[in-house]
Amino acid sequence: MVATAATSSFFPVPSPPGDAKSSKVGSGSASLGGIKSKSASSGALKVKANAQAPPKINGSPFGSTTSVETAKKEDVVSSPAPRTFINQLPDWSMLLAAITTMFLAAEKQWMMLDWKPKRADMLMDPFGIGRIVQDGLVFSQNFSIRSYEIGADRTASIETLMNHLQETALNHVKTAGLLGDGFGSTPEMSKRDLIWVVTRMQILVDRYPTWGEVVHVDTWVSASGKNGMRRDWLVRDANGKTLTRASSVWVMMNKVTRRLSKIPEDVRGEIEPYFLNSDPVVNEDSTKLPKIDDKTADYIRKGLTPRWNDLDVNQHVNNVKYIGWVLESAPPPILESHELAAITLEYRRECGRDSVLQSLTALAGTGFGNLGDPGEVECQHFAAT
């Protein structure tokens, strides 16, 4: 059986004049932050170049005409210019142009490798590889929002943000030299057929980045109880303003028996040097999410099945895919007039390729007769077989 519970908050989104939509969405154990609607602007950079360079031979223009005087109808054959030291020198203008071209190319490469940003929207990490900072305890990576990562409102989707979180987590392990054969598993974990699985995740979104915007993601890990690990993320824009905060709890599972496991001492010795002693970036919400059934749900979507591409290398549905499923049953008026500002996810069982699920949504509280009205809306979701 597969079960995933979630609670989400939607806040109304202010729209520009003439737009009927205005509201944000927030869910679950977390509150949503408001987001302002963005007006799309387009600009074009036009470059026009025109250059002419007449060919030269021995430093003299080629193609010019010279009148030859004839006297007494006798052909006079012009003799070539006398060979001197000056007209046998190379064409210095061509040599100067070549040197200038090489210098400009070298300067361009140097600017690409230089880490200091020249503009606010320039990347500190121009190639998006990421790096470890703060004494090796924090991993930082930049992402540019692609055209295929945005929705109808021209902003990044919640799935895009979660993919960035997952990518930085794996790159952190890889850059630290701890990546074994598994999906984020250390060498000692790989020897014991152990993998990481997420049990709980909280996400707060203050603003969704837009197409072409560059976001900076920081992530770090800390201890969580005796047999867990907490991973936090902080997402900021090019000006350093916070966009998203997220905190998650991970435990180990044996990929053969599919049972949870304690952290072996050898594995603990690998990961503990990278633990950062810090408080969660999101205040932990210990409220247990309720289980929703057909009788208590206000909206139900049945017949959801995983696609082949939904599976990750651990042979189960990737945790990012669940967010799409739990929102499948959310009322369209809410999705159209609000933005998801907060969500708390509990992963209770894993989902395989042969699972058939249903998504259930219940509106928390009362007074939501007109779902398009401005104001915060809180929903409870459940996805299970």
GROMACS .gro file of C-alpha atoms in nm:
model
  385
    1MET     CA    1   0.000   0.000   0.000
    2VAL     CA    2   0.120   0.347  -0.082
    3ALA     CA    3   0.031   0.644   0.133
    4THR     CA    4   0.137   1.005   0.124
    5ALA     CA    5  -0.022   1.281   0.327
    6ALA     CA    6   0.017   1.650   0.272
    7THR     CA    7  -0.123   1.976   0.394
    8SER     CA    8  -0.095   2.290   0.186
    9SER     CA    9  -0.179   2.658   0.211
   10PHE     CA   10  -0.274   2.881  -0.077
   11PHE     CA   11  -0.257   3.260  -0.064
   12PRO     CA   12  -0.429   3.496  -0.307
   13VAL     CA   13  -0.201   3.651  -0.566
   14PRO     CA   14  -0.236   4.023  -0.644
   15SER     CA   15  -0.289   4.070  -1.014
   16PRO     CA   16  -0.220   4.372  -1.233
   17PRO     CA   17  -0.517   4.598  -1.323
   18GLY     CA   18  -0.764   4.426  -1.546
   19ASP     CA   19  -0.672   4.078  -1.427
   20ALA     CA   20  -0.950   3.896  -1.248
   21LYS     CA   21  -0.712   3.667  -1.056
   22SER     CA   22  -0.582   3.768  -0.715
   23SER     CA   23  -0.495   3.532  -0.431
   24LYS     CA   24  -0.231   3.298  -0.289
   25VAL     CA   25  -0.253   2.942  -0.175
   26GLY     CA   26  -0.110   2.793   0.138
   27SER     CA   27  -0.139   2.441   0.266
   28GLY     CA   28  -0.104   2.228   0.566
   29SER     CA   29   0.112   2.274   0.864
   30ALA     CA   30   0.288   2.569   0.709
   31SER     CA   31   0.169   2.913   0.610
   32LEU     CA   32   0.206   3.060   0.264
   33GLY     CA   33   0.380   3.383   0.177
   34GLY     CA   34   0.219   3.626  -0.062
   35ILE     CA   35   0.348   3.662  -0.410
   36LYS     CA   36   0.306   3.957  -0.635
   37SER     CA   37   0.211   3.904  -0.991
   38LYS     CA   38   0.486   3.973  -1.235
   39SER     CA   39   0.440   4.165  -1.552
   40ALA     CA   40   0.628   4.010  -1.841
   41SER     CA   41   0.863   4.234  -2.031
   42SER     CA   42   1.049   4.150  -2.344
   43GLY     CA   43   1.349   4.314  -2.498
   44ALA     CA   44   1.567   4.250  -2.797
   45LEU     CA   45   1.929   4.323  -2.848
   46LYS     CA   46   2.017   4.406  -3.204
   47VAL     CA   47   2.371   4.414  -3.323
   48LYS     CA   48   2.465   4.531  -3.666
   49ALA     CA   49   2.818   4.534  -3.796
   50ASN     CA   50   2.957   4.640  -4.127
   51ALA     CA   51   3.325   4.640  -4.210
   52GLN     CA   52   3.520   4.681  -4.528
   53ALA     CA   53   3.889   4.617  -4.568
   54PRO     CA   54   4.042   4.652  -4.913
   55PRO     CA   55   4.314   4.396  -4.976
   56LYS     CA   56   4.672   4.507  -4.973
   57ILE     CA   57   4.991   4.384  -5.131
   58ASN     CA   58   5.317   4.485  -4.971
   59GLY     CA   59   5.139   4.752  -4.770
   60SER     CA   60   4.981   4.922  -5.074
   61PRO     CA   61   4.610   4.909  -5.161
   62PHE     CA   62   4.530   4.660  -5.431
   63GLY     CA   63   4.268   4.739  -5.687
   64SER     CA   64   4.342   5.107  -5.741
   65THR     CA   65   4.393   5.222  -6.097
   66THR     CA   66   4.699   5.397  -6.226
   67SER     CA   67   4.693   5.591  -6.549
   68VAL     CA   68   4.973   5.518  -6.786
   69GLU     CA   69   5.069   5.789  -7.023
   70THR     CA   70   5.151   5.687  -7.371
   71ALA     CA   71   5.376   5.893  -7.593
   72LYS     CA   72   5.389   5.883  -7.962
   73LYS     CA   73   5.162   5.569  -7.968
   74GLU     CA   74   5.448   5.365  -7.820
   75ASP     CA   75   5.369   5.114  -7.543
   76VAL     CA   76   5.554   5.195  -7.230
   77VAL     CA   77   5.597   4.905  -6.986
   78SER     CA   78   5.589   5.029  -6.627
   79SER     CA   79   5.866   4.888  -6.418
   80PRO     CA   80   5.795   4.759  -6.063
   81ALA     CA   81   5.879   4.978  -5.768
   82PRO     CA   82   6.237   4.943  -5.663
   83ARG     CA   83   6.293   4.688  -5.384
   84THR     CA   84   6.360   4.875  -5.064
   85PHE     CA   85   6.367   4.784  -4.695
   86ILE     CA   86   6.033   4.956  -4.631
   87ASN     CA   87   5.816   4.781  -4.891
   88GLN     CA   88   5.951   4.439  -4.793
   89LEU     CA   89   5.824   4.466  -4.432
   90PRO     CA   90   5.515   4.258  -4.337
   91ASP     CA   91   5.168   4.411  -4.324
   92TRP     CA   92   5.170   4.550  -3.970
   93SER     CA   93   4.795   4.623  -3.972
   94MET     CA   94   4.714   4.255  -4.022
   95LEU     CA   95   4.951   4.156  -3.743
   96LEU     CA   96   4.801   4.415  -3.510
   97ALA     CA   97   4.448   4.290  -3.585
   98ALA     CA   98   4.549   3.931  -3.504
   99ILE     CA   99   4.707   4.036  -3.172
  100THR     CA  100   4.396   4.238  -3.080
  101THR     CA  101   4.166   3.942  -3.156
  102MET     CA  102   4.373   3.709  -2.939
  103PHE     CA  103   4.372   3.960  -2.654
  104LEU     CA  104   3.992   4.005  -2.665
  105ALA     CA  105   3.937   3.628  -2.668
  106ALA     CA  106   4.166   3.582  -2.367
  107GLU     CA  107   3.989   3.864  -2.181
  108LYS     CA  108   3.650   3.702  -2.245
  109GLN     CA  109   3.767   3.369  -2.108
  110TRP     CA  110   3.909   3.539  -1.800
  111MET     CA  111   3.580   3.718  -1.732
  112MET     CA  112   3.394   3.386  -1.754
  113LEU     CA  113   3.625   3.228  -1.498
  114ASP     CA  114   3.628   3.529  -1.266
  115TRP     CA  115   3.394   3.459  -0.970
  116LYS     CA  116   3.321   3.824  -0.894
  117PRO     CA  117   2.980   3.921  -1.034
  118LYS     CA  118   2.985   4.226  -1.263
  119ARG     CA  119   2.606   4.266  -1.252
  120ALA     CA  120   2.339   4.166  -1.005
  121ASP     CA  121   2.205   3.898  -1.239
  122MET     CA  122   2.544   3.742  -1.313
  123LEU     CA  123   2.626   3.404  -1.168
  124MET     CA  124   2.883   3.361  -0.897
  125ASP     CA  125   2.907   3.009  -1.031
  126PRO     CA  126   2.905   3.070  -1.409
  127PHE     CA  127   2.896   2.702  -1.501
  128GLY     CA  128   2.637   2.594  -1.241
  129ILE     CA  129   2.861   2.322  -1.097
  130GLY     CA  130   2.836   2.429  -0.735
  131ARG     CA  131   3.094   2.444  -0.460
  132ILE     CA  132   3.139   2.375  -0.091
  133VAL     CA  133   3.168   2.679   0.138
  134GLN     CA  134   3.173   2.760   0.510
  135ASP     CA  135   3.451   2.521   0.612
  136GLY     CA  136   3.313   2.245   0.392
  137LEU     CA  137   2.975   2.227   0.566
  138VAL     CA  138   2.751   2.413   0.319
  139PHE     CA  139   2.706   2.341  -0.050
  140SER     CA  140   2.606   2.624  -0.286
  141GLN     CA  141   2.482   2.604  -0.643
  142ASN     CA  142   2.313   2.838  -0.890
  143PHE     CA  143   2.027   2.758  -1.127
  144SER     CA  144   1.878   2.951  -1.416
  145ILE     CA  145   1.502   2.908  -1.456
  146ARG     CA  146   1.443   2.746  -1.797
  147SER     CA  147   1.144   2.794  -2.024
  148TYR     CA  148   1.028   2.435  -1.966
  149GLU     CA  149   1.032   2.485  -1.586
  150ILE     CA  150   0.763   2.753  -1.572
  151GLY     CA  151   0.386   2.740  -1.575
  152ALA     CA  152   0.112   2.948  -1.729
  153ASP     CA  153   0.194   3.240  -1.498
  154ARG     CA  154   0.557   3.252  -1.622
  155THR     CA  155   0.693   3.150  -1.282
  156ALA     CA  156   0.871   2.833  -1.176
  157SER     CA  157   0.649   2.549  -1.057
  158ILE     CA  158   0.674   2.390  -0.713
  159GLU     CA  159   0.810   2.075  -0.882
  160THR     CA  160   1.093   2.283  -1.032
  161LEU     CA  161   1.188   2.416  -0.690
  162MET     CA  162   1.185   2.066  -0.541
  163ASN     CA  163   1.402   1.937  -0.825
  164HIS     CA  164   1.656   2.208  -0.744
  165LEU     CA  165   1.654   2.098  -0.380
  166GLN     CA  166   1.713   1.736  -0.474
  167GLU     CA  167   1.987   1.823  -0.723
  168THR     CA  168   2.184   2.027  -0.470
  169ALA     CA  169   2.152   1.751  -0.209
  170LEU     CA  170   2.303   1.492  -0.445
  171ASN     CA  171   2.572   1.730  -0.570
  172HIS     CA  172   2.663   1.804  -0.210
  173VAL     CA  173   2.733   1.436  -0.146
  174LYS     CA  174   2.921   1.403  -0.474
  175THR     CA  175   3.138   1.713  -0.425
  176ALA     CA  176   3.223   1.605  -0.071
  177GLY     CA  177   3.358   1.277  -0.210
  178LEU     CA  178   3.096   1.066  -0.029
  179LEU     CA  179   2.901   0.939  -0.327
  180GLY     CA  180   2.899   0.560  -0.360
  181ASP     CA  181   2.708   0.344  -0.604
  182GLY     CA  182   2.361   0.441  -0.486
  183PHE     CA  183   2.143   0.746  -0.529
  184GLY     CA  184   2.320   0.966  -0.273
  185SER     CA  185   2.450   0.667  -0.077
  186THR     CA  186   2.796   0.674   0.078
  187PRO     CA  187   3.048   0.393   0.011
  188GLU     CA  188   2.970   0.226   0.345
  189MET     CA  189   2.597   0.250   0.273
  190SER     CA  190   2.649   0.089  -0.067
  191LYS     CA  191   2.830  -0.204   0.093
  192ARG     CA  192   2.524  -0.266   0.312
  193ASP     CA  193   2.259  -0.204   0.041
  194LEU     CA  194   2.135   0.104   0.227
  195ILE     CA  195   1.968   0.406   0.068
  196TRP     CA  196   1.827   0.735   0.194
  197VAL     CA  197   1.449   0.790   0.198
  198VAL     CA  198   1.271   1.108   0.299
  199THR     CA  199   0.999   1.082   0.563
  200ARG     CA  200   0.892   1.444   0.603
  201MET     CA  201   0.945   1.771   0.417
  202GLN     CA  202   0.830   2.126   0.488
  203ILE     CA  203   0.853   2.399   0.224
  204LEU     CA  204   0.777   2.771   0.258
  205VAL     CA  205   0.769   2.982  -0.059
  206ASP     CA  206   0.792   3.360  -0.031
  207ARG     CA  207   0.817   3.419  -0.406
  208TYR     CA  208   0.842   3.204  -0.717
  209PRO     CA  209   1.127   3.296  -0.954
  210THR     CA  210   1.044   3.387  -1.312
  211TRP     CA  211   1.173   3.263  -1.646
  212GLY     CA  212   1.541   3.347  -1.696
  213GLU     CA  213   1.595   3.443  -1.333
  214VAL     CA  214   1.899   3.305  -1.151
  215VAL     CA  215   1.848   3.148  -0.808
  216HIS     CA  216   2.114   3.059  -0.551
  217VAL     CA  217   2.061   2.745  -0.341
  218ASP     CA  218   2.246   2.666  -0.016
  219THR     CA  219   2.205   2.328   0.155
  220TRP     CA  220   2.350   2.159   0.462
  221VAL     CA  221   2.284   1.857   0.685
  222SER     CA  222   2.240   1.807   1.059
  223ALA     CA  223   2.157   1.523   1.294
  224SER     CA  224   1.791   1.433   1.352
  225GLY     CA  225   1.742   1.198   1.644
  226LYS     CA  226   1.948   0.881   1.676
  227ASN     CA  227   1.886   0.736   1.331
  228GLY     CA  228   1.790   1.028   1.113
  229MET     CA  229   1.943   1.316   0.923
  230ARG     CA  230   1.796   1.660   0.863
  231ARG     CA  231   1.870   1.849   0.544
  232ASP     CA  232   1.787   2.218   0.506
  233TRP     CA  233   1.779   2.445   0.202
  234LEU     CA  234   1.778   2.821   0.157
  235VAL     CA  235   1.694   2.960  -0.188
  236ARG     CA  236   1.768   3.325  -0.269
  237ASP     CA  237   1.751   3.551  -0.573
  238ALA     CA  238   2.039   3.748  -0.729
  239ASN     CA  239   1.987   4.029  -0.476
  240GLY     CA  240   2.010   3.795  -0.177
  241LYS     CA  241   1.638   3.801  -0.094
  242THR     CA  242   1.492   3.474   0.032
  243LEU     CA  243   1.265   3.293  -0.211
  244THR     CA  244   1.218   2.951  -0.051
  245ARG     CA  245   1.304   2.774   0.274
  246ALA     CA  246   1.279   2.399   0.313
  247SER     CA  247   1.361   2.139   0.577
  248SER     CA  248   1.343   1.759   0.551
  249VAL     CA  249   1.407   1.445   0.757
  250TRP     CA  250   1.577   1.138   0.605
  251VAL     CA  251   1.623   0.782   0.729
  252MET     CA  252   1.795   0.473   0.589
  253MET     CA  253   1.626   0.181   0.419
  254ASN     CA  254   1.761  -0.150   0.297
  255LYS     CA  255   1.697  -0.158  -0.077
  256VAL     CA  256   1.677  -0.540  -0.078
  257THR     CA  257   1.439  -0.599   0.213
  258ARG     CA  258   1.272  -0.253   0.176
  259ARG     CA  259   1.281  -0.215   0.555
  260LEU     CA  260   1.404   0.083   0.754
  261SER     CA  261   1.748   0.048   0.913
  262LYS     CA  262   1.949   0.205   1.190
  263ILE     CA  263   2.257   0.405   1.095
  264PRO     CA  264   2.561   0.175   1.117
  265GLU     CA  265   2.860   0.317   1.304
  266ASP     CA  266   3.080   0.306   0.992
  267VAL     CA  267   2.822   0.510   0.805
  268ARG     CA  268   2.787   0.750   1.096
  269GLY     CA  269   3.161   0.804   1.086
  270GLU     CA  270   3.133   0.904   0.719
  271ILE     CA  271   2.856   1.159   0.749
  272GLU     CA  272   2.892   1.314   1.097
  273PRO     CA  273   3.196   1.529   1.003
  274TYR     CA  274   2.966   1.712   0.760
  275PHE     CA  275   2.691   1.785   1.013
  276LEU     CA  276   2.629   2.154   1.078
  277ASN     CA  277   2.510   2.238   1.428
  278SER     CA  278   2.219   2.466   1.342
  279ASP     CA  279   1.848   2.506   1.399
  280PRO     CA  280   1.605   2.405   1.122
  281VAL     CA  281   1.555   2.675   0.862
  282VAL     CA  282   1.181   2.606   0.896
  283ASN     CA  283   1.022   2.576   1.238
  284GLU     CA  284   0.930   2.211   1.277
  285ASP     CA  285   0.558   2.142   1.273
  286SER     CA  286   0.494   1.826   1.472
  287THR     CA  287   0.123   1.819   1.392
  288LYS     CA  288   0.028   1.477   1.259
  289LEU     CA  289  -0.145   1.502   0.927
  290PRO     CA  290  -0.493   1.343   0.925
  291LYS     CA  291  -0.583   1.053   0.703
  292ILE     CA  292  -0.850   1.135   0.447
  293ASP     CA  293  -1.084   0.877   0.294
  294ASP     CA  294  -1.362   0.880   0.037
  295LYS     CA  295  -1.613   0.997   0.297
  296THR     CA  296  -1.419   1.293   0.432
  297ALA     CA  297  -1.265   1.415   0.106
  298ASP     CA  298  -1.423   1.703  -0.084
  299TYR     CA  299  -1.246   1.624  -0.411
  300ILE     CA  300  -1.120   1.289  -0.542
  301ARG     CA  301  -0.907   1.200  -0.843
  302LYS     CA  302  -0.873   0.827  -0.915
  303GLY     CA  303  -0.671   0.613  -1.152
  304LEU     CA  304  -0.330   0.778  -1.109
  305THR     CA  305  -0.046   0.551  -1.219
  306PRO     CA  306   0.330   0.608  -1.218
  307ARG     CA  307   0.505   0.643  -1.551
  308TRP     CA  308   0.836   0.475  -1.618
  309ASN     CA  309   1.012   0.811  -1.598
  310ASP     CA  310   0.867   0.870  -1.251
  311LEU     CA  311   1.098   0.604  -1.103
  312ASP     CA  312   1.445   0.693  -0.980
  313VAL     CA  313   1.753   0.470  -0.953
  314ASN     CA  314   1.623   0.332  -0.621
  315GLN     CA  315   1.339   0.168  -0.818
  316HIS     CA  316   1.057   0.363  -0.658
  317VAL     CA  317   0.870   0.682  -0.742
  318ASN     CA  318   1.085   0.986  -0.675
  319ASN     CA  319   0.968   1.204  -0.387
  320VAL     CA  320   0.922   1.507  -0.616
  321LYS     CA  321   0.652   1.327  -0.816
  322TYR     CA  322   0.416   1.304  -0.518
  323ILE     CA  323   0.357   1.678  -0.511
  324GLY     CA  324   0.197   1.659  -0.853
  325TRP     CA  325  -0.029   1.376  -0.743
  326VAL     CA  326  -0.154   1.544  -0.426
  327LEU     CA  327  -0.240   1.857  -0.624
  328GLU     CA  328  -0.427   1.659  -0.891
  329SER     CA  329  -0.742   1.670  -0.678
  330ALA     CA  330  -0.709   2.034  -0.575
  331PRO     CA  331  -1.003   2.247  -0.697
  332PRO     CA  332  -0.918   2.432  -1.021
  333PRO     CA  333  -1.056   2.767  -0.891
  334ILE     CA  334  -0.796   2.757  -0.613
  335LEU     CA  335  -0.512   2.672  -0.848
  336GLU     CA  336  -0.618   2.949  -1.086
  337SER     CA  337  -0.655   3.227  -0.828
  338HIS     CA  338  -0.400   3.131  -0.562
  339GLU     CA  339  -0.036   3.030  -0.528
  340LEU     CA  340   0.098   2.747  -0.317
  341ALA     CA  341   0.285   2.922  -0.036
  342ALA     CA  342   0.347   2.639   0.211
  343ILE     CA  343   0.328   2.263   0.213
  344THR     CA  344   0.409   1.985   0.457
  345LEU     CA  345   0.460   1.637   0.315
  346GLU     CA  346   0.469   1.306   0.501
  347TYR     CA  347   0.600   1.005   0.311
  348ARG     CA  348   0.458   0.695   0.478
  349ARG     CA  349   0.510   0.423   0.218
  350GLU     CA  350   0.698   0.395  -0.108
  351CYS     CA  351   0.524   0.368  -0.443
  352GLY     CA  352   0.627   0.129  -0.720
  353ARG     CA  353   0.568   0.121  -1.095
  354ASP     CA  354   0.262  -0.106  -1.067
  355SER     CA  355   0.078   0.104  -0.809
  356VAL     CA  356  -0.259   0.262  -0.887
  357LEU     CA  357  -0.339   0.561  -0.668
  358GLN     CA  358  -0.612   0.806  -0.589
  359SER     CA  359  -0.565   1.165  -0.477
  360LEU     CA  360  -0.799   1.314  -0.218
  361THR     CA  361  -0.835   1.675  -0.105
  362ALA     CA  362  -1.034   1.817   0.186
  363LEU     CA  363  -1.076   2.188   0.251
  364ALA     CA  364  -0.977   2.278   0.606
  365GLY     CA  365  -1.222   2.503   0.791
  366THR     CA  366  -1.541   2.657   0.656
  367GLY     CA  367  -1.645   2.953   0.450
  368PHE     CA  368  -1.496   2.843   0.119
  369GLY     CA  369  -1.816   2.847  -0.080
  370ASN     CA  370  -1.662   3.074  -0.342
  371LEU     CA  371  -1.315   2.929  -0.397
  372GLY     CA  372  -1.214   3.221  -0.617
  373ASP     CA  373  -1.248   3.473  -0.336
  374PRO     CA  374  -0.928   3.637  -0.207
  375GLY     CA  375  -0.791   3.501   0.115
  376GLU     CA  376  -0.585   3.214   0.246
  377VAL     CA  377  -0.708   2.865   0.170
  378GLU     CA  378  -0.584   2.562   0.358
  379CYS     CA  379  -0.617   2.213   0.218
  380GLN     CA  380  -0.542   1.861   0.335
  381HIS     CA  381  -0.433   1.602   0.081
  382PHE     CA  382  -0.387   1.229   0.077
  383ALA     CA  383  -0.255   1.001  -0.197
  384ALA     CA  384  -0.282   0.627  -0.152
  385THR     CA  385  -0.352   0.301  -0.330
   0.00000   0.00000   0.00000
